[in-house]
PDB file of C-alpha atoms in Angstrom:
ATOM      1  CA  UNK A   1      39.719 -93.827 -67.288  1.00  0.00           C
ATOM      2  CA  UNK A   2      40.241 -97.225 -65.412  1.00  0.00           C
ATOM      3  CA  UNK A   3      38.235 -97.279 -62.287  1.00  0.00           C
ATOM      4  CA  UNK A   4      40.850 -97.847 -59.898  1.00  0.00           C
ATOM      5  CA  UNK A   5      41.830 -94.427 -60.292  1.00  0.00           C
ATOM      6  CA  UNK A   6      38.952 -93.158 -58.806  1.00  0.00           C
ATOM      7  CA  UNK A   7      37.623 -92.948 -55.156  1.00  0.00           C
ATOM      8  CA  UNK A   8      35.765 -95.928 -53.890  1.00  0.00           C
ATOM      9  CA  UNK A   9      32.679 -96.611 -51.177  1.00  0.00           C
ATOM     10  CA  UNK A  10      30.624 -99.831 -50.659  1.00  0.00           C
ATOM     11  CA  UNK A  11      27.714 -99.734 -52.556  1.00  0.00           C
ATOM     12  CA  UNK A  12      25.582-100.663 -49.288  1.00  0.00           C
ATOM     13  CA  UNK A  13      26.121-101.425 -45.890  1.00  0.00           C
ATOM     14  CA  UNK A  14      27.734-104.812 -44.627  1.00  0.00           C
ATOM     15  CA  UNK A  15      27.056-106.337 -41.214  1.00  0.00           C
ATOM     16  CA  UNK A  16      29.444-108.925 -39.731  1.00  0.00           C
ATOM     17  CA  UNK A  17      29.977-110.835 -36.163  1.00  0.00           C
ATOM     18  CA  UNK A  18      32.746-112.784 -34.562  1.00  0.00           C
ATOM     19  CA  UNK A  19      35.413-113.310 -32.315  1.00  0.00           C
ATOM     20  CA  UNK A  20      38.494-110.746 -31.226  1.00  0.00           C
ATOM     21  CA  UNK A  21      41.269-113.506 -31.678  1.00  0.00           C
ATOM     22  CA  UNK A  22      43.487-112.168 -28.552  1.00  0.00           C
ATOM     23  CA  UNK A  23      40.410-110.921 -26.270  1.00  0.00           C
ATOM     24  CA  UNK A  24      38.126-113.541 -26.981  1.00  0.00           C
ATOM     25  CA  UNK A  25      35.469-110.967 -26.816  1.00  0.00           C
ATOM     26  CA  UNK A  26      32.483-111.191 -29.446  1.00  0.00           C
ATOM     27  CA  UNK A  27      32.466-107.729 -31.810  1.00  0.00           C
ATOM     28  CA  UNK A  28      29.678-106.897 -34.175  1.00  0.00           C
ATOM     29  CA  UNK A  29      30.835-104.780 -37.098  1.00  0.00           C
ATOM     30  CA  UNK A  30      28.680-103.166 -39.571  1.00  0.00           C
ATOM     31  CA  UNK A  31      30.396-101.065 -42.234  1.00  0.00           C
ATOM     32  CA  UNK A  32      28.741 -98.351 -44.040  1.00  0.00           C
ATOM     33  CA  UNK A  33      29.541 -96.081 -47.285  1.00  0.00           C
ATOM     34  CA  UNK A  34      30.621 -92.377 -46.593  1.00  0.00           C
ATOM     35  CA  UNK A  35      31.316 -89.918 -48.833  1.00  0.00           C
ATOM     36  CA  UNK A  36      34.129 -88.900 -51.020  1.00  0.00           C
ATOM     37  CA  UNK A  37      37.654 -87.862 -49.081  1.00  0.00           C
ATOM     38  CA  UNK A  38      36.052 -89.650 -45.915  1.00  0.00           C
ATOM     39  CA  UNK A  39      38.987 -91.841 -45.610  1.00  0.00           C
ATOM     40  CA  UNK A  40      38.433 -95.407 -43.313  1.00  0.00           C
ATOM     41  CA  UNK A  41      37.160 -94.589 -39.587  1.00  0.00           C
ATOM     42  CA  UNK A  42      36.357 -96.302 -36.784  1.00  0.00           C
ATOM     43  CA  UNK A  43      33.340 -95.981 -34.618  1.00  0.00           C
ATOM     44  CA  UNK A  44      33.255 -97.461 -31.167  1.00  0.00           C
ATOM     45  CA  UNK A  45      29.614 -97.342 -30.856  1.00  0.00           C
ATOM     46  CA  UNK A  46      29.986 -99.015 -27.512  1.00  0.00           C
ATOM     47  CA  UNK A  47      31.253 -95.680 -25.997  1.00  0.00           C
ATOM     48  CA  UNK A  48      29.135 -93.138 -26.397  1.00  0.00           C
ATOM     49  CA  UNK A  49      30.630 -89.873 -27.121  1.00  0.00           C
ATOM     50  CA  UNK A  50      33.815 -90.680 -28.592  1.00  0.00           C
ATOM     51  CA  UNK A  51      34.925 -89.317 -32.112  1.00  0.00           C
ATOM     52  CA  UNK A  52      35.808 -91.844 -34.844  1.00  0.00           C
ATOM     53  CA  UNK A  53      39.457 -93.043 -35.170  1.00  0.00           C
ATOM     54  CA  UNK A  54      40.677 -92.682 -38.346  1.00  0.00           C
ATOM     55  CA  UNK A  55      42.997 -95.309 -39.977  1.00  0.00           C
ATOM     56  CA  UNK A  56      46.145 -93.729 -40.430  1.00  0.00           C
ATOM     57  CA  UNK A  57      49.579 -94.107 -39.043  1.00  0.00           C
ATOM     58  CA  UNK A  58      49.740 -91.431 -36.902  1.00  0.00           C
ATOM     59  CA  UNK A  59      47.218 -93.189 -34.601  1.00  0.00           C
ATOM     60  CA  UNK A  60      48.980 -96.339 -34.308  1.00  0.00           C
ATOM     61  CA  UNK A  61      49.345 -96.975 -30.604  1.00  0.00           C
ATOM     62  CA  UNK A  62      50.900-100.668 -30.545  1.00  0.00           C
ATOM     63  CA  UNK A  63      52.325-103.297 -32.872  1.00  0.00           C
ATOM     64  CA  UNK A  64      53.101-105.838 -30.836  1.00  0.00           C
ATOM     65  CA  UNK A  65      50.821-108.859 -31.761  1.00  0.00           C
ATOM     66  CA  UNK A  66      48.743-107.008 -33.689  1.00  0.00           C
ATOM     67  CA  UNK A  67      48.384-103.262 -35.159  1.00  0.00           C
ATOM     68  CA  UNK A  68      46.357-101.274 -32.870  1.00  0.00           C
ATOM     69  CA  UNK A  69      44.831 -97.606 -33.184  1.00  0.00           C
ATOM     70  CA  UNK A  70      44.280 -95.314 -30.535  1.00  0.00           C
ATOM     71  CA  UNK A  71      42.386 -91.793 -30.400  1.00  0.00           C
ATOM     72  CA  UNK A  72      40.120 -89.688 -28.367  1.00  0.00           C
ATOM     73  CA  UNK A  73      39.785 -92.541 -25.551  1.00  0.00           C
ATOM     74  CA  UNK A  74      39.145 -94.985 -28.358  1.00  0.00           C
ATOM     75  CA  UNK A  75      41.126 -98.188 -29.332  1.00  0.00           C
ATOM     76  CA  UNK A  76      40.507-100.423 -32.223  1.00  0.00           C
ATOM     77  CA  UNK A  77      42.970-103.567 -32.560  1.00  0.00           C
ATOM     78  CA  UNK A  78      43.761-106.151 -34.832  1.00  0.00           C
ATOM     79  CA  UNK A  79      42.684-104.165 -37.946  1.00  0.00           C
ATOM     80  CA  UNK A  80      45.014-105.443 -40.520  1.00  0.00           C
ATOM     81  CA  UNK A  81      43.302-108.128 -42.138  1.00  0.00           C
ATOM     82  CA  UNK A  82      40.280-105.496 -42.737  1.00  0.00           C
ATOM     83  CA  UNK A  83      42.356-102.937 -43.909  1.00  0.00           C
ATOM     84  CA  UNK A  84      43.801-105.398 -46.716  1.00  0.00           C
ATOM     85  CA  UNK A  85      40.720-105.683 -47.884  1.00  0.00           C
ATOM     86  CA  UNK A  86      40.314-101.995 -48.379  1.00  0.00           C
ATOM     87  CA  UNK A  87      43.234-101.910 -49.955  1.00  0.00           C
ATOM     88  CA  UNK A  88      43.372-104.527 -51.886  1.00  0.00           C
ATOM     89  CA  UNK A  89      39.573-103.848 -53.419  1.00  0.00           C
ATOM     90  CA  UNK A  90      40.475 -99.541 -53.549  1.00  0.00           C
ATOM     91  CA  UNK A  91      38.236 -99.075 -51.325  1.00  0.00           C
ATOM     92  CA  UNK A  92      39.087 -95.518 -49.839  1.00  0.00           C
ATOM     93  CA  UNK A  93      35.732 -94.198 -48.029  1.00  0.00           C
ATOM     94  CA  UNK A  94      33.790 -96.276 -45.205  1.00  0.00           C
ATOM     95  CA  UNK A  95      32.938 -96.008 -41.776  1.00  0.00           C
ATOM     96  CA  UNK A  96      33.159 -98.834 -39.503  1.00  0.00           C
ATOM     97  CA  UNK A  97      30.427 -98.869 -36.608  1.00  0.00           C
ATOM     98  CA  UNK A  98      31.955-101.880 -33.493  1.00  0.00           C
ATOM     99  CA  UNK A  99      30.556-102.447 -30.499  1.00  0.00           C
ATOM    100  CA  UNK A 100      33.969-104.150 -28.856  1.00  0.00           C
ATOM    101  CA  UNK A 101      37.873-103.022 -29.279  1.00  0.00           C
ATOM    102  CA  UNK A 102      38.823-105.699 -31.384  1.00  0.00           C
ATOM    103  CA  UNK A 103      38.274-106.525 -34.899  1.00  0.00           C
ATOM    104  CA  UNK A 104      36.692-110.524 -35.308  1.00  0.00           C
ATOM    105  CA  UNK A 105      39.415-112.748 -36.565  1.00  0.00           C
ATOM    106  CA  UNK A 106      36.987-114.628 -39.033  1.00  0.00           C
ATOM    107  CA  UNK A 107      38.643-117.330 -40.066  1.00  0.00           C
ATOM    108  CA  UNK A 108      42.219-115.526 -39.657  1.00  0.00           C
ATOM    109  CA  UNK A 109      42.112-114.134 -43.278  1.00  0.00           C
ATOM    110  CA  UNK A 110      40.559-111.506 -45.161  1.00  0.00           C
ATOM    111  CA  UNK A 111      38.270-113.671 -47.282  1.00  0.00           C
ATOM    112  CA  UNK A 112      35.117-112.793 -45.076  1.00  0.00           C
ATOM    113  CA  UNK A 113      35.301-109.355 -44.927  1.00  0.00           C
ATOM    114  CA  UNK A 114      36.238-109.198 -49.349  1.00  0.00           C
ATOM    115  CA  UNK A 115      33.248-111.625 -49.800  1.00  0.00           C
ATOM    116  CA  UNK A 116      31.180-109.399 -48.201  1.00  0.00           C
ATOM    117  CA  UNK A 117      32.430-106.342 -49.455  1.00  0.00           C
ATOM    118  CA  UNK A 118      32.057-107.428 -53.398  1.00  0.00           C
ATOM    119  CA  UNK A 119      28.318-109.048 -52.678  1.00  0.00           C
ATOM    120  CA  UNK A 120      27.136-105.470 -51.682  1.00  0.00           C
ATOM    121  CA  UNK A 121      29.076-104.419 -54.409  1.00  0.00           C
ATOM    122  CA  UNK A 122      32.120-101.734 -54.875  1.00  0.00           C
ATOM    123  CA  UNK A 123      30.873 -98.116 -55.686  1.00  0.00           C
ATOM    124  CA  UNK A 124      33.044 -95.722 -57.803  1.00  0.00           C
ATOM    125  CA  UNK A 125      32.547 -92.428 -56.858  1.00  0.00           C
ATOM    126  CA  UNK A 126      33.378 -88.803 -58.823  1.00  0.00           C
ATOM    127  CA  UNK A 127      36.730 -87.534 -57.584  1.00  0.00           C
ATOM    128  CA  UNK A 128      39.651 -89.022 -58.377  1.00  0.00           C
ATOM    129  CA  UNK A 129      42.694 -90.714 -55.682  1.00  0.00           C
ATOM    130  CA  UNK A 130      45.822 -89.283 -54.993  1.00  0.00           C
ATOM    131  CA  UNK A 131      48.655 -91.001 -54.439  1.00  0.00           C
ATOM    132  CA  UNK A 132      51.830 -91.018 -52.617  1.00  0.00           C
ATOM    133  CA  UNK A 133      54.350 -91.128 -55.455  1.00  0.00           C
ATOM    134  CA  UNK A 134      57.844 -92.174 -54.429  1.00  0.00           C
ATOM    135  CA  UNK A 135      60.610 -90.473 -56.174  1.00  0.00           C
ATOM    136  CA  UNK A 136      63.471 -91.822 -54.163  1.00  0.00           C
ATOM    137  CA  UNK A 137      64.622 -95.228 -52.269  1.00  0.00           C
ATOM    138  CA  UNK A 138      63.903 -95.450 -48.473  1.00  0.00           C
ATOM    139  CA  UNK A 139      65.011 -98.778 -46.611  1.00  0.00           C
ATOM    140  CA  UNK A 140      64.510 -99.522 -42.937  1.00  0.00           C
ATOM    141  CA  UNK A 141      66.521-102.227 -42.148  1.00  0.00           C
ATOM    142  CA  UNK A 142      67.140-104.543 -38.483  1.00  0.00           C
ATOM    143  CA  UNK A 143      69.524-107.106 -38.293  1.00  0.00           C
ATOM    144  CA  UNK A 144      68.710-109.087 -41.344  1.00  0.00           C
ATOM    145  CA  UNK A 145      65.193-107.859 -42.131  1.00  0.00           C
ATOM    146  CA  UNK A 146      64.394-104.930 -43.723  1.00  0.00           C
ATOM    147  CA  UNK A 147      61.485-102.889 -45.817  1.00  0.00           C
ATOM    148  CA  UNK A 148      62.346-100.642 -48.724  1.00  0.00           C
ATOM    149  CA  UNK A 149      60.239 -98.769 -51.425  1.00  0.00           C
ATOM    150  CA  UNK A 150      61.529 -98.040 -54.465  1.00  0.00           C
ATOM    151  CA  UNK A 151      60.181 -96.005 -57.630  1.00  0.00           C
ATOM    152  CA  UNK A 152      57.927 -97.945 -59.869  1.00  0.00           C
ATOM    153  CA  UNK A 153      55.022 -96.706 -62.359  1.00  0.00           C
ATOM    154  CA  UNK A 154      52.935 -98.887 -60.496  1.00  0.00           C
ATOM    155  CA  UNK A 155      51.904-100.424 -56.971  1.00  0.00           C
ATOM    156  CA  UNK A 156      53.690-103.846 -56.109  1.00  0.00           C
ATOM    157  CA  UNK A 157      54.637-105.628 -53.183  1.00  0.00           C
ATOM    158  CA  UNK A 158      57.036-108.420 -52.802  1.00  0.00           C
ATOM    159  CA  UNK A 159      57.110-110.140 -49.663  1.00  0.00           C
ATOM    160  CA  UNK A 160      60.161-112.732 -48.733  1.00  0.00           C
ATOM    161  CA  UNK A 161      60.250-114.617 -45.540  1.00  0.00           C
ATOM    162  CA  UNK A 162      62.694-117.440 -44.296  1.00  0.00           C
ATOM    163  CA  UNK A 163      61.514-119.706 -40.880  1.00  0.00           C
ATOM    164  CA  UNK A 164      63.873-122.432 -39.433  1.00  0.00           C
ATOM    165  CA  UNK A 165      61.241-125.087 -40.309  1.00  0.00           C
ATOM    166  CA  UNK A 166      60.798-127.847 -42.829  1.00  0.00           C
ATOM    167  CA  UNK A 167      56.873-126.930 -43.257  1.00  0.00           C
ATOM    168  CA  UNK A 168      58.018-123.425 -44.511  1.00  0.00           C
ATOM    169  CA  UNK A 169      61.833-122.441 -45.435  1.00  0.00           C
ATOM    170  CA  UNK A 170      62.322-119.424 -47.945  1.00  0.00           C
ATOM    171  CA  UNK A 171      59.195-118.215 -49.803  1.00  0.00           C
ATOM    172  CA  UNK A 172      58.668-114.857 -51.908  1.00  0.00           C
ATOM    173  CA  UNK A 173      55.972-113.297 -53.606  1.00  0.00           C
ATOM    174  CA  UNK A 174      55.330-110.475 -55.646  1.00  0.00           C
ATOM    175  CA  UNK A 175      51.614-108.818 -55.667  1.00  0.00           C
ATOM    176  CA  UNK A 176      51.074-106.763 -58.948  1.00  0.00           C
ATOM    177  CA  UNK A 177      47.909-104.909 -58.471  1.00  0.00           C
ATOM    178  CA  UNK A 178      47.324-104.456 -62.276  1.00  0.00           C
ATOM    179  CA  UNK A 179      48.147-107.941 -62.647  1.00  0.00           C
ATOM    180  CA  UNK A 180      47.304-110.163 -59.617  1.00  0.00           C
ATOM    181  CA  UNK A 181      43.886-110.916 -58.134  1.00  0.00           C
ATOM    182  CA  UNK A 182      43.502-109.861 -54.568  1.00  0.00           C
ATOM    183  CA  UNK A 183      40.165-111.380 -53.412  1.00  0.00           C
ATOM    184  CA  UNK A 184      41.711-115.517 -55.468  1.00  0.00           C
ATOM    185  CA  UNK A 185      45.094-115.181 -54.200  1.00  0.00           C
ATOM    186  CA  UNK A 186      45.977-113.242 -51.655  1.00  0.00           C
ATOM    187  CA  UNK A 187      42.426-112.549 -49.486  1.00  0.00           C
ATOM    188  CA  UNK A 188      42.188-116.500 -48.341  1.00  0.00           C
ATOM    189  CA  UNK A 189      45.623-116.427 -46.672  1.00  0.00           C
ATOM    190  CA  UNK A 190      45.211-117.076 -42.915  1.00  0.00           C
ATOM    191  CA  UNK A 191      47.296-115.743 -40.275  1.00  0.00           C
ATOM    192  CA  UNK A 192      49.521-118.697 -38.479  1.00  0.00           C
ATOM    193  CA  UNK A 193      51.760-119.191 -35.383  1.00  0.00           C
ATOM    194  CA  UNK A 194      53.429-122.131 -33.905  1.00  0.00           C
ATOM    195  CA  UNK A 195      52.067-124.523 -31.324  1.00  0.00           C
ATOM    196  CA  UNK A 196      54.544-123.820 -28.972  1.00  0.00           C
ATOM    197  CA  UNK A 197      53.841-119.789 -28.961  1.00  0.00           C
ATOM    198  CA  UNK A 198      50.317-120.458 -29.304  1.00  0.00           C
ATOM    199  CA  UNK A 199      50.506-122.122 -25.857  1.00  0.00           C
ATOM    200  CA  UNK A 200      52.877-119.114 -24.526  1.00  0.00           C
ATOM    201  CA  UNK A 201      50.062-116.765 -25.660  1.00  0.00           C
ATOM    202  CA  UNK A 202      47.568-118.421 -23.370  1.00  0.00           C
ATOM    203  CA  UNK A 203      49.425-118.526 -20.623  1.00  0.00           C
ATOM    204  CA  UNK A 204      49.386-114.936 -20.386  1.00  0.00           C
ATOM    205  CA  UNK A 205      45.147-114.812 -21.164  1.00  0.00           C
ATOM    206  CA  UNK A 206      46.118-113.449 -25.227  1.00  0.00           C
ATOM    207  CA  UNK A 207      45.017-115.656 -27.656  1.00  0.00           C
ATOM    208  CA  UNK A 208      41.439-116.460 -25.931  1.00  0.00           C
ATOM    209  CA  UNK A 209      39.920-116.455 -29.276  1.00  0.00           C
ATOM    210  CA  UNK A 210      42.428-118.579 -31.665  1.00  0.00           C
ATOM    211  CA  UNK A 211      41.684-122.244 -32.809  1.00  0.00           C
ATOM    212  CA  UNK A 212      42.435-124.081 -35.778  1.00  0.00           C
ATOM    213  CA  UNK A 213      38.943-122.338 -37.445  1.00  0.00           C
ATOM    214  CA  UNK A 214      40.983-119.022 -37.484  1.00  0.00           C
ATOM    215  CA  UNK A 215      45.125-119.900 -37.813  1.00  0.00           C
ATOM    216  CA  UNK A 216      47.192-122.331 -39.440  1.00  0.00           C
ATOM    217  CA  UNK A 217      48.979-123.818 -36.423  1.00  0.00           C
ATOM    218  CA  UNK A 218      52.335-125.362 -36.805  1.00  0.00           C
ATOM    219  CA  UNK A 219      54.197-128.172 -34.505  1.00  0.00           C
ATOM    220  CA  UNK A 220      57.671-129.578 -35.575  1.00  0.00           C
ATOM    221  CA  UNK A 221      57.488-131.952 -37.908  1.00  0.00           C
ATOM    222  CA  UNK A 222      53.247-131.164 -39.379  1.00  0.00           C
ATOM    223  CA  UNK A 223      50.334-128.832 -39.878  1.00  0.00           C
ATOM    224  CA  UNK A 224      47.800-129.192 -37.064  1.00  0.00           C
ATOM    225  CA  UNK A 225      44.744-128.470 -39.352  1.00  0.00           C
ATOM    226  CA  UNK A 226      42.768-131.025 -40.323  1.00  0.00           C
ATOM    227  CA  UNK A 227      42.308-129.786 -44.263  1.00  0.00           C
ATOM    228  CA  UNK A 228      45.807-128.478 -44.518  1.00  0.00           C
ATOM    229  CA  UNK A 229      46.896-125.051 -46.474  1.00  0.00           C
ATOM    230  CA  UNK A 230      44.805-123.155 -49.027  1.00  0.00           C
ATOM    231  CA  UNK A 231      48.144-122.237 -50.716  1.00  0.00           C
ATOM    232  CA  UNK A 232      51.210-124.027 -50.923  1.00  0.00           C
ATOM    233  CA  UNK A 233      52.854-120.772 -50.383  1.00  0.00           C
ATOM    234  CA  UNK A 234      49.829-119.814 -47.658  1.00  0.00           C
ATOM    235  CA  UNK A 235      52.610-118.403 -45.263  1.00  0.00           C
ATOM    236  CA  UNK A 236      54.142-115.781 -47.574  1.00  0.00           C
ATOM    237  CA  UNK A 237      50.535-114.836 -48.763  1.00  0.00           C
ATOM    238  CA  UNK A 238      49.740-114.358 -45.365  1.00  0.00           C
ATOM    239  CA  UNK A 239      52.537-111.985 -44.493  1.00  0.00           C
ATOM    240  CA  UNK A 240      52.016-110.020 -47.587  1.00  0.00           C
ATOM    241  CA  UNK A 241      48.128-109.505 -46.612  1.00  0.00           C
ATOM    242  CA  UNK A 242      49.200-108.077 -43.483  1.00  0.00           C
ATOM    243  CA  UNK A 243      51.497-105.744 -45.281  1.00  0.00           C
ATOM    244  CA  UNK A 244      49.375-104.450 -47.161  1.00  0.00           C
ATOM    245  CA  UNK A 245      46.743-103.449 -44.074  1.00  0.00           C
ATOM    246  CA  UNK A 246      49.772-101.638 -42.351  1.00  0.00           C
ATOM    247  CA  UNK A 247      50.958 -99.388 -45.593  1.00  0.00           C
ATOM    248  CA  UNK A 248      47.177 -98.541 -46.366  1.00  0.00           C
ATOM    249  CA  UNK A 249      47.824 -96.492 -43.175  1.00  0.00           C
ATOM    250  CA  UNK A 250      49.761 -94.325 -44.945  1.00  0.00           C
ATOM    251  CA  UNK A 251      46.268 -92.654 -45.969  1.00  0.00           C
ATOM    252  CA  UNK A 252      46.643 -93.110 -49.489  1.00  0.00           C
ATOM    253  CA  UNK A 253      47.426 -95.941 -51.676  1.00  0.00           C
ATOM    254  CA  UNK A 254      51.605 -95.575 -52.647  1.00  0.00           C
ATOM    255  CA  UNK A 255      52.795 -95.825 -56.230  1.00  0.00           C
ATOM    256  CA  UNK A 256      56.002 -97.392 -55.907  1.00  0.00           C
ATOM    257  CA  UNK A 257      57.150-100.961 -55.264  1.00  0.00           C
ATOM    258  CA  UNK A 258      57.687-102.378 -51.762  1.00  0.00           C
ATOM    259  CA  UNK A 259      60.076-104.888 -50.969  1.00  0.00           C
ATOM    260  CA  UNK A 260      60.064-106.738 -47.521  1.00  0.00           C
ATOM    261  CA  UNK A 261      62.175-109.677 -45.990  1.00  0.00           C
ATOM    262  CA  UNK A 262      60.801-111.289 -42.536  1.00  0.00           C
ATOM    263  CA  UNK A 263      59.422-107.558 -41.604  1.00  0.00           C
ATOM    264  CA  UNK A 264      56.526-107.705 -39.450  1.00  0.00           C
ATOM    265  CA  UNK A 265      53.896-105.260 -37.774  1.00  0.00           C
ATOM    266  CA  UNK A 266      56.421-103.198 -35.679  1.00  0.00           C
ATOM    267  CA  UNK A 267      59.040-103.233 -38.771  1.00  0.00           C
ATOM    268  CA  UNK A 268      56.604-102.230 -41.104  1.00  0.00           C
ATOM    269  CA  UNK A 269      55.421 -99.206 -39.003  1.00  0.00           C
ATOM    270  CA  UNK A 270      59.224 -98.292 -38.392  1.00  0.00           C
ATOM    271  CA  UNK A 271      59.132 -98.126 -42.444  1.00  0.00           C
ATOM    272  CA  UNK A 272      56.440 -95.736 -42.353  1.00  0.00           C
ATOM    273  CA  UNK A 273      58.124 -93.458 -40.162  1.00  0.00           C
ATOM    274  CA  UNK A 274      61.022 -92.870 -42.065  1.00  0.00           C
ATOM    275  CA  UNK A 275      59.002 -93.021 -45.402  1.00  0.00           C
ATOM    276  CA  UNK A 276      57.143 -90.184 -43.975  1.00  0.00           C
ATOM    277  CA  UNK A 277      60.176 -88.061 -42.417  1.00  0.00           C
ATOM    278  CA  UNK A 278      61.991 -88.338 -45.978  1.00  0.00           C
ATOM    279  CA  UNK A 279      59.842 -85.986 -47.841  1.00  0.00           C
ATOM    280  CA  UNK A 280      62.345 -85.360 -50.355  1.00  0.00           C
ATOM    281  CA  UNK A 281      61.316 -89.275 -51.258  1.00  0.00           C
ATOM    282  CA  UNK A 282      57.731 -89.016 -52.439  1.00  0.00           C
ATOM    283  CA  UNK A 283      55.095 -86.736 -53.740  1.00  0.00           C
ATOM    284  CA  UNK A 284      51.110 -86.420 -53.197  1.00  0.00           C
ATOM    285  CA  UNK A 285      48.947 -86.315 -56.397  1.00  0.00           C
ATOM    286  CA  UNK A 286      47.342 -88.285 -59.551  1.00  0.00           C
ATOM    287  CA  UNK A 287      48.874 -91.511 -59.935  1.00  0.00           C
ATOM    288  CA  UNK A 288      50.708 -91.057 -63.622  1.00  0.00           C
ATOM    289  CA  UNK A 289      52.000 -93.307 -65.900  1.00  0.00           C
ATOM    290  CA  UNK A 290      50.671 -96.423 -64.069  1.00  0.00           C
ATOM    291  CA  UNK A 291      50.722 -99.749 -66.347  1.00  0.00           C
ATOM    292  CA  UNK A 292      47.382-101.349 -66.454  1.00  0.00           C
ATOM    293  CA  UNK A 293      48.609-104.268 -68.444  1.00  0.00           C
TER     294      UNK A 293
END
């Protein structure tokens, strides 16, 4: 049986620092295996007495600049780029020990925390993962963006996004998990803004902890960082990364193909509301039928 049907832990634990990119605050994260059906929680080991938060939707307390969870006293933020990794290795069982509220930016992608992650190595454990298999359509749509799933025998996720600037324009991408390499082409994208809202940001203390080491930053007419984009399409990679830490919220990873054009956190988590109310549109169990071509 191919391995990515099974439940998956890190093989050992992983220890990074850095920087919250809105609070400026220094976090030390070290993320450990757990057992089978664990699911991904977080441990605020900075307040003593408090019960994990686990990542699911239901404990999404914000999405304004970044998705934040909430539980029990607890708040983690800024979580997405960690939970792409998850999801984008199948990794389904961890525990993630942090001594501050918000997630370290790194260098505003997910390449740290995937480098780490297949150094200690990916563990396949015994029972297998269930799925959330969609049987019907379900769309969300605002103005002229909007998130839909439809039924496919296997996960994808096209992303399209259109910005009123030369430097970006119309760009689309479709993510193939049997096909497409998560850690070369999608883990490297980095989050970016513009100059102008970068500045905004500060004005009102958020933002304390972004540079150019951790965001592609954006004025009219250039890109403000030194060595430039890792993609040519680094934008749209970007956007799809995120996308993929909000739906791994849903708990379990979805067979079924999302489409997305110019969503964004709080769009994305509207999607999963009405994914989950319309339970006439999916089904829990063993993926089947999933190409691994």
């Amino acid at each position: 049986m191919d391995t990515y049907f099974k439940q998956k832990t890190i093989a050992r634990n992983v220890a990074l620092s850095g920087t919250g990119v809105h609070s400026g605050k220094k976090n030390n994260i070290t993320i450990k295996p757990a057992p089978e059906n664990h699911g991904i929680k977080f441990q605020r080991v900075d307040l003593p007495g408090t019960q994990p938060v686990q990542a699911l939707f239901k404990h999404v307390v914000d999405t304004s600049l970044a998705t934040v969870l909430g539980s029990n006293g607890a708040i983690v933020s800024t979580i997405e780029h960690l939970m792409a990794s998850f999801a984008g290795l199948g990794i389904d069982n961890v525990l993630v020990e942090m001594d501050e509220y918000e997630m370290p930016i790194m260098d505003g992608s997910a390449k740290d925390f995937t480098q780490v992650f297949t150094a200690a190595g990916v563990a396949v454990q015994g029972r297998p993962k269930h799925f959330m298999i969609v049987r019907k359509p379900v769309r969300v749509e605002q103005g002229d963006k909007f998130v839909e799933v439809i039924p496919e025998p296997c996960f994808k996720i096209t992303c399209s996004i259109d910005f009123d600037h030369p430097l970006i324009g119309k760009q689309e991408l479709t993510y193939d998990r049997a096909k497409n390499n998560f850690e070369k082409e999608i883990s490297h994208a980095r989050t970016f803004g513009f100059i102008q809202d970068i500045e905004l940001l500060k004005k009102f203390s958020l933002g304390k902890g972004g540079s150019l080491d951790n965001a592609i930053v954006i004025d009219k007419d250039k890109i403000l960082n030194p060595d430039g984009l890792r993609y040519p399409d680094e934008f749209v990679r970007h956007k799809l990364l995120d996308s993929l830490g909000d739906f791994s919220l849903l708990g379990m990873p979805i067979q079924g193909h999302i489409i997305s054009h110019k969503s964004g956190h709080t769009l994305n988590h509207a999607f999963i509301k009405r994914f989950l109310e319309n339970r006439d549109a999916w089904e829990t169990g063993p993926a089947k039928m999933e190409s691994n071509t």
